[in-house]
mmCIF file of C-alpha atoms in Angstrom:
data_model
loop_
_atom_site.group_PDB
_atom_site.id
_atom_site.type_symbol
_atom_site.label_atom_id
_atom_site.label_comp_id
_atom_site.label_asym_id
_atom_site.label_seq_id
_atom_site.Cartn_x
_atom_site.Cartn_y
_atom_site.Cartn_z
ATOM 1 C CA UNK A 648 66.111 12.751 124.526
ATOM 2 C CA UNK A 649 68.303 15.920 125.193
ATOM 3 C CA UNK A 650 67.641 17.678 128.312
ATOM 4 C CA UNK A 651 66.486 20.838 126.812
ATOM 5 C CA UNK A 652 65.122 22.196 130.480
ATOM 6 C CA UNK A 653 67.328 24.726 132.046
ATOM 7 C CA UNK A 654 69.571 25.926 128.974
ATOM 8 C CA UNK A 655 70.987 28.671 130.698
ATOM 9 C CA UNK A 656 72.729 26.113 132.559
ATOM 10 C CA UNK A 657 74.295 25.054 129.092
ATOM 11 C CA UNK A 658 75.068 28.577 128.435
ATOM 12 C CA UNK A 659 76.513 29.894 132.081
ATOM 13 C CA UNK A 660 80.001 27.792 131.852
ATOM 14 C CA UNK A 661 80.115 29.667 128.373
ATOM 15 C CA UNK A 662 79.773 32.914 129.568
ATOM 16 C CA UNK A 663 82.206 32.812 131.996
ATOM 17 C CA UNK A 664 84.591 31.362 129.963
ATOM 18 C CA UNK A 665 84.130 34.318 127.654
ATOM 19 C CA UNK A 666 84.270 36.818 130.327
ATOM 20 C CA UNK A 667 88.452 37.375 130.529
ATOM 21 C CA UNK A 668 88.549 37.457 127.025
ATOM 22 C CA UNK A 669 85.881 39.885 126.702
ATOM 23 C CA UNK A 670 87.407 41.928 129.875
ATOM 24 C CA UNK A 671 91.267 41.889 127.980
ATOM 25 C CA UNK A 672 88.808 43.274 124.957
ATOM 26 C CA UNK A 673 87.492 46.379 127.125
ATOM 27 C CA UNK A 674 90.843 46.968 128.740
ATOM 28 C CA UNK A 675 92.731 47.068 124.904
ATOM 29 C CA UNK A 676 89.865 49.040 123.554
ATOM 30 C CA UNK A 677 90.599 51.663 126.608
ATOM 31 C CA UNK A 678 94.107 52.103 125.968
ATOM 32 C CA UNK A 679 93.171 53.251 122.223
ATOM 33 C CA UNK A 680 91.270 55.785 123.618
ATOM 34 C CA UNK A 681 87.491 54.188 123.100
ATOM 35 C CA UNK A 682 84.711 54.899 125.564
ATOM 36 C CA UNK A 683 83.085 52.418 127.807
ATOM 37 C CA UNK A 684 79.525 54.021 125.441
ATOM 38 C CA UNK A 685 81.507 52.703 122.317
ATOM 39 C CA UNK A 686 82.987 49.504 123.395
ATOM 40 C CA UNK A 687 78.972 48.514 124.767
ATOM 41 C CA UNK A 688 77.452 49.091 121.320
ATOM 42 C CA UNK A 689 80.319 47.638 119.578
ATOM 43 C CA UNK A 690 79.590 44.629 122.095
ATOM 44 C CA UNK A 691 75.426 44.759 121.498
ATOM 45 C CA UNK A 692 75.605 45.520 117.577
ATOM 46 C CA UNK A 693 78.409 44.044 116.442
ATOM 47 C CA UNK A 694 78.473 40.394 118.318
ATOM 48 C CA UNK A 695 81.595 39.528 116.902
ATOM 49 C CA UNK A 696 84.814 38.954 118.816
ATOM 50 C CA UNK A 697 86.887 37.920 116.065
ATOM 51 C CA UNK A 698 85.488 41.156 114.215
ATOM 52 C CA UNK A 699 86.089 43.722 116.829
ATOM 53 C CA UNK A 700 89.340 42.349 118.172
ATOM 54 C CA UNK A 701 89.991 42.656 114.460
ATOM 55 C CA UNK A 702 88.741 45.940 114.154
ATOM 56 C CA UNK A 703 90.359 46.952 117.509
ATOM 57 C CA UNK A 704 94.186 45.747 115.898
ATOM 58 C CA UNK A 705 93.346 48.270 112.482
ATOM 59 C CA UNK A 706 92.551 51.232 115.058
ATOM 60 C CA UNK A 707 95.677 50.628 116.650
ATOM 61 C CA UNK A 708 97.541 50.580 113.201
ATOM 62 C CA UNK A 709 95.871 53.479 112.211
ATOM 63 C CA UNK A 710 92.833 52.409 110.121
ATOM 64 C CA UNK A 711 93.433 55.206 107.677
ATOM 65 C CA UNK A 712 96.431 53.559 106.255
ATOM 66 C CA UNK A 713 94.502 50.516 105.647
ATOM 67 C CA UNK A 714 90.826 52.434 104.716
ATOM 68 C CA UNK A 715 87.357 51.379 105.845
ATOM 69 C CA UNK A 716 86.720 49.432 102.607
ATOM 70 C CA UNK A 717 88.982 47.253 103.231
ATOM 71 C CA UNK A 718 88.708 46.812 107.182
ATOM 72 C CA UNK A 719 85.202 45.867 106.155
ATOM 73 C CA UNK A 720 86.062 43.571 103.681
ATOM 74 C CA UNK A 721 88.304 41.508 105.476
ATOM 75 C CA UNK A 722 86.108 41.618 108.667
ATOM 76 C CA UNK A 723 83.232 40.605 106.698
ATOM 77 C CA UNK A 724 85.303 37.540 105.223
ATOM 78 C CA UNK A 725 85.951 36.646 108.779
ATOM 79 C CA UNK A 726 82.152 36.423 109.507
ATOM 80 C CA UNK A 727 81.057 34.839 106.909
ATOM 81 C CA UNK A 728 80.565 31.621 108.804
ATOM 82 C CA UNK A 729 78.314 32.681 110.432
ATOM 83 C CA UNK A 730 75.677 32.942 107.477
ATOM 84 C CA UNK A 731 75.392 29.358 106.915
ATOM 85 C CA UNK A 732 75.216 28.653 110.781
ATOM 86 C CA UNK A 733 72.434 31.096 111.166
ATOM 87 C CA UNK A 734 70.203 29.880 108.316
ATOM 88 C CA UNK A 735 70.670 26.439 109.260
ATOM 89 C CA UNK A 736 70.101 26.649 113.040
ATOM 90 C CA UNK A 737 67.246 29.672 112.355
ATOM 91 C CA UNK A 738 65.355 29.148 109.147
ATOM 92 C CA UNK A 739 63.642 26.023 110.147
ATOM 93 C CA UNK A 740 62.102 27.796 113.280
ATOM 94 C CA UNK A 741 58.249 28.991 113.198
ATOM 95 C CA UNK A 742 58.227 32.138 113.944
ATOM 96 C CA UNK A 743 58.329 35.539 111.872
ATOM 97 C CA UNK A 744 61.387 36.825 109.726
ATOM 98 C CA UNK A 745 62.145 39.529 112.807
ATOM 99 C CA UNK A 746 62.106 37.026 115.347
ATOM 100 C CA UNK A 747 64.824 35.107 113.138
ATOM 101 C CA UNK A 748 66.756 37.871 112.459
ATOM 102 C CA UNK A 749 67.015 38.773 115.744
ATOM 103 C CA UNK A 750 68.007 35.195 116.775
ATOM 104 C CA UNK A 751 70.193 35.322 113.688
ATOM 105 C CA UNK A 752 72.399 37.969 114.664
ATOM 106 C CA UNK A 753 73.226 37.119 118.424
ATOM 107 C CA UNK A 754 74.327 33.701 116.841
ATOM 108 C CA UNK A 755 77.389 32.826 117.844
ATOM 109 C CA UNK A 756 80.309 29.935 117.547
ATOM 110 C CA UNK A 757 79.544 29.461 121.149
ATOM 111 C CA UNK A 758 75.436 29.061 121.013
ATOM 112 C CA UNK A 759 75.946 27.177 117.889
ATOM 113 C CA UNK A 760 78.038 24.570 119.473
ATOM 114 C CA UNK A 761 75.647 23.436 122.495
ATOM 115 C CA UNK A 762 72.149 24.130 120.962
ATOM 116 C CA UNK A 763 70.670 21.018 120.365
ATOM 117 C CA UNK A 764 68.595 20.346 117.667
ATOM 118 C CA UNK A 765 65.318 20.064 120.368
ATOM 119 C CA UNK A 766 65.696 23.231 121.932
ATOM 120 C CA UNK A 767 62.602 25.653 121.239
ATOM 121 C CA UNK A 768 62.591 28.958 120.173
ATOM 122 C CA UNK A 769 62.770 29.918 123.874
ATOM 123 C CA UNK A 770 65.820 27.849 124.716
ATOM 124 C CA UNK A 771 67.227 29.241 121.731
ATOM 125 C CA UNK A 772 66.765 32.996 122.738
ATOM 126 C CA UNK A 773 68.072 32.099 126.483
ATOM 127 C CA UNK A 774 71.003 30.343 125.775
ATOM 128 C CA UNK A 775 71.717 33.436 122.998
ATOM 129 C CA UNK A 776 71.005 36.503 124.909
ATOM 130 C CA UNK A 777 72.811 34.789 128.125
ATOM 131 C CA UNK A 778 76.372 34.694 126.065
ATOM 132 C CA UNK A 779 75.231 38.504 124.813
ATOM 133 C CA UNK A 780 75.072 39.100 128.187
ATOM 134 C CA UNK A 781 78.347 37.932 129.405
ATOM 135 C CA UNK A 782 80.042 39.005 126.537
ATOM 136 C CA UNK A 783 78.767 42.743 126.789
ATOM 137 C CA UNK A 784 79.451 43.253 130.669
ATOM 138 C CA UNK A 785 82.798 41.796 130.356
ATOM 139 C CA UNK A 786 83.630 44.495 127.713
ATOM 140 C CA UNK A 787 82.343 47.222 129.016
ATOM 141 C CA UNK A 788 84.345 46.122 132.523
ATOM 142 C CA UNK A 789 87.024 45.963 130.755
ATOM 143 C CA UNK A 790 87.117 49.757 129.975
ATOM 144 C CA UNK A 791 86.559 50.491 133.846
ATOM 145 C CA UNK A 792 89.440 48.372 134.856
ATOM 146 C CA UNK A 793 91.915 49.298 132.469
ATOM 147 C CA UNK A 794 92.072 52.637 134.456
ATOM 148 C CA UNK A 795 93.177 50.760 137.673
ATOM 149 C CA UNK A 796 95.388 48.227 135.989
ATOM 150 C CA UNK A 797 99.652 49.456 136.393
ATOM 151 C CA UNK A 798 100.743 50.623 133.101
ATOM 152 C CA UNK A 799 103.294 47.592 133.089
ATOM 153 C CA UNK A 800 100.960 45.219 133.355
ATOM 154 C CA UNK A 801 98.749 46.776 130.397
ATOM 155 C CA UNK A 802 101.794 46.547 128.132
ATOM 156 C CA UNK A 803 101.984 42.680 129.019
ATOM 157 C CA UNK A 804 98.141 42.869 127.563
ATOM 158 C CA UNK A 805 98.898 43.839 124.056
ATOM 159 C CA UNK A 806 98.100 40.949 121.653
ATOM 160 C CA UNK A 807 96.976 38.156 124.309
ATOM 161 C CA UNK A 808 94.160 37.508 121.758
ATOM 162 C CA UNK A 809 95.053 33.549 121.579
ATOM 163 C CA UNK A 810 92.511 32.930 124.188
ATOM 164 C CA UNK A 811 89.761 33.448 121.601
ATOM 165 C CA UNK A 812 90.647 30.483 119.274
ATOM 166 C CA UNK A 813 91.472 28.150 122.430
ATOM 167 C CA UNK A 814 87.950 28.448 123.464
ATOM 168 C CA UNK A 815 86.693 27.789 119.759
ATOM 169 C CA UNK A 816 88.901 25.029 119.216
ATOM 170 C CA UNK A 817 88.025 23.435 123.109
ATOM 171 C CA UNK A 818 84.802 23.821 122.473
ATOM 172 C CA UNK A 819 84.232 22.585 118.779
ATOM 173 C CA UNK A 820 86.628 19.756 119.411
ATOM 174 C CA UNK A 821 84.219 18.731 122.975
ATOM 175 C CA UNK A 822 81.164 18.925 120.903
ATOM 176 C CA UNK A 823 82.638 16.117 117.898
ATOM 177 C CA UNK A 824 83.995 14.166 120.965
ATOM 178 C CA UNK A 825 80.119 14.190 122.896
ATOM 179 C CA UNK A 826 78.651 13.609 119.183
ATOM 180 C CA UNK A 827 80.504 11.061 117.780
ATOM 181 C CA UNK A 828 80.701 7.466 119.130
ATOM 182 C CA UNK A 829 83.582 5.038 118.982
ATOM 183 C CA UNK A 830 82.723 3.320 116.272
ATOM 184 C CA UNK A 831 82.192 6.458 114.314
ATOM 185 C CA UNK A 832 85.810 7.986 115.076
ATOM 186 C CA UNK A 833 87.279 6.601 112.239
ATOM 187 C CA UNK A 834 84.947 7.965 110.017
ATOM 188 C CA UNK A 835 85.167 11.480 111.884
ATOM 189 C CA UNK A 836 88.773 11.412 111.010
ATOM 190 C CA UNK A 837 88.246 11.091 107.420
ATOM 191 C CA UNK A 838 86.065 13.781 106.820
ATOM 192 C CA UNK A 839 88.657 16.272 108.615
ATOM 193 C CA UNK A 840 91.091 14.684 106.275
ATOM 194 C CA UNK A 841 88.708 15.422 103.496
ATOM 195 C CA UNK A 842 87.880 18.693 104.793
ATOM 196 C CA UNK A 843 91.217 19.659 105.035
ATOM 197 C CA UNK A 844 92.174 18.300 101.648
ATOM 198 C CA UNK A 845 89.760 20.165 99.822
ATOM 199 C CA UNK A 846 90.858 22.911 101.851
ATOM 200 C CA UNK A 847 93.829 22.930 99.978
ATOM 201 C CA UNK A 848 93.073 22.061 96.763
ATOM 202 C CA UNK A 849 90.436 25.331 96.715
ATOM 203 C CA UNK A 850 93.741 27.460 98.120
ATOM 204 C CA UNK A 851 95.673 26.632 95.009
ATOM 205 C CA UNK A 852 93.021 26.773 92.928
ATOM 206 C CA UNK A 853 91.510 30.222 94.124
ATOM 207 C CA UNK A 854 94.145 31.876 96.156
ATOM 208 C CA UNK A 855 93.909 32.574 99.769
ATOM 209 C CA UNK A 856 91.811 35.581 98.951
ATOM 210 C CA UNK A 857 88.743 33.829 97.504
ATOM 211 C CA UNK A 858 89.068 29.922 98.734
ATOM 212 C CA UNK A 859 86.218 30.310 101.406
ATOM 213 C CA UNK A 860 83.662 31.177 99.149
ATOM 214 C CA UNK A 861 82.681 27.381 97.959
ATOM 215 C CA UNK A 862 83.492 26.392 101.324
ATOM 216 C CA UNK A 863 80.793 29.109 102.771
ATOM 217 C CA UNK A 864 78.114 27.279 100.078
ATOM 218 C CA UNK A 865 79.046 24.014 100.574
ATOM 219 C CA UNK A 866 78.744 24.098 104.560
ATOM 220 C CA UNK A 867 75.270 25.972 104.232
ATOM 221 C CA UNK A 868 74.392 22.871 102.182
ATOM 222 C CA UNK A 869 75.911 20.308 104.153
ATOM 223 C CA UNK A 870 74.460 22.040 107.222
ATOM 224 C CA UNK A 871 71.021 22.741 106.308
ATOM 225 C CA UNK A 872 70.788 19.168 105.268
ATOM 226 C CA UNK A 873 71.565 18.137 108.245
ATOM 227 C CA UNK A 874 69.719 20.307 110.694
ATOM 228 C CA UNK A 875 66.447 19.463 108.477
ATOM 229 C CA UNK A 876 66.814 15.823 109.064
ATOM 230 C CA UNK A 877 67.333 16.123 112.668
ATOM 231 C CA UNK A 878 64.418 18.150 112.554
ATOM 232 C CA UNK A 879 62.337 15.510 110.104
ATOM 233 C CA UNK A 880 63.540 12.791 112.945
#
């Protein structure tokens, strides 16, 4: 069975591996003028680094040109993900609907790719709250340092964002790797094939405005039917 004792261990390599990304956040945020106050509820509420490194590139442009609507919109479309990965690794827990909302919103990619499908409500929280954690003091220290970093070297700063997807990418590809046998490799590689494919085909069907939208459904589905057989076992 999965270890599920000590899961901030699980978490720890996570959080630090966050923490330059989330310090480059707090530095960028300082140069547009936003205060360490801001940047630490923007870090607590919002949970999102896609969405406020998002956010953070429309204040720069001037968000006016672009309007609030629409900065919404698209950072909403961004974060969508994130409701089928919350219902599926949340709804099945016993506890209230607070409780799961609460667990619902500090979801992230990073939580969702080493919980296991043993780990209790407790594990859950710890492992959670311990990337919140990381996440929100590396932000915030970010808006301290950016007032000692050389003016050059915050130039060189501007759009270093890439680190964001490495980490996603490193860490979903580690997790199909760990999951996935040698025997089942083959079939791993067809469903990204598939995936990809219909990936496509809903592109030219719907436009690149509107494609996610079966893709959202269709991973709840896919998900929830998986996380409620792992429970079942």
């Amino acid at each position: 069975m999965f270890d599920t004792k000590k899961p901030y261990l699980r978490a720890l390599p996570v959080g630090l591996a966050l923490t330059p990304i989330g310090v480059l956040f707090g530095v960028l945020a300082a140069q547009e003028n936003w205060t360490f106050a801001e940047v630490l509820l923007m870090s607590l509420l919002g949970f999102s680094g896609s969405g406020q490194f998002t956010y953070l590139g429309f204040t720069a442009q001037g968000i006016e040109s672009i309007g609030y609507i629409s900065a919404f919109i698209i950072i909403l479309s961004i974060n969508l993900r994130y409701i089928p990965m919350s219902l599926s690794a949340t709804n099945h827990l016993k506890t209230n609907a607070i409780n799961k909302g609460l667990l619902a919103h500090f979801l992230a990619d990073e939580s969702y790719a080493i919980e296991d499908k043993y780990d209790t409500i407790k594990n859950k929280t710890i492992i959670r709250t311990t990337i919140v954690f990381f996440w929100a003091l590396s932000t915030s220290t970010g808006v301290l340092l950016e007032n000692i970093i050389p003016d050059n070297a915050n130039k060189m700063l501007i759009g270093l964002t890439f680190p964001v997807s490495a980490i996603l990418i490193l860490l979903s590809t580690s997790n199909v790797i760990d999951y996935c046998s040698k025997k089942l490799e083959k079939y791993t590689i067809r469903k990204i094939a598939l995936a990809l494919s219909l990936s496509v085909i809903s592109i030219l069907l719907l436009g690149a405005q509107y494609f996610w939208i079966p893709s959202i459904i269709i991973s709840y589905g896919i998900l929830k039917y998986k996380r409620d057989t792992q429970h079942d076992d």
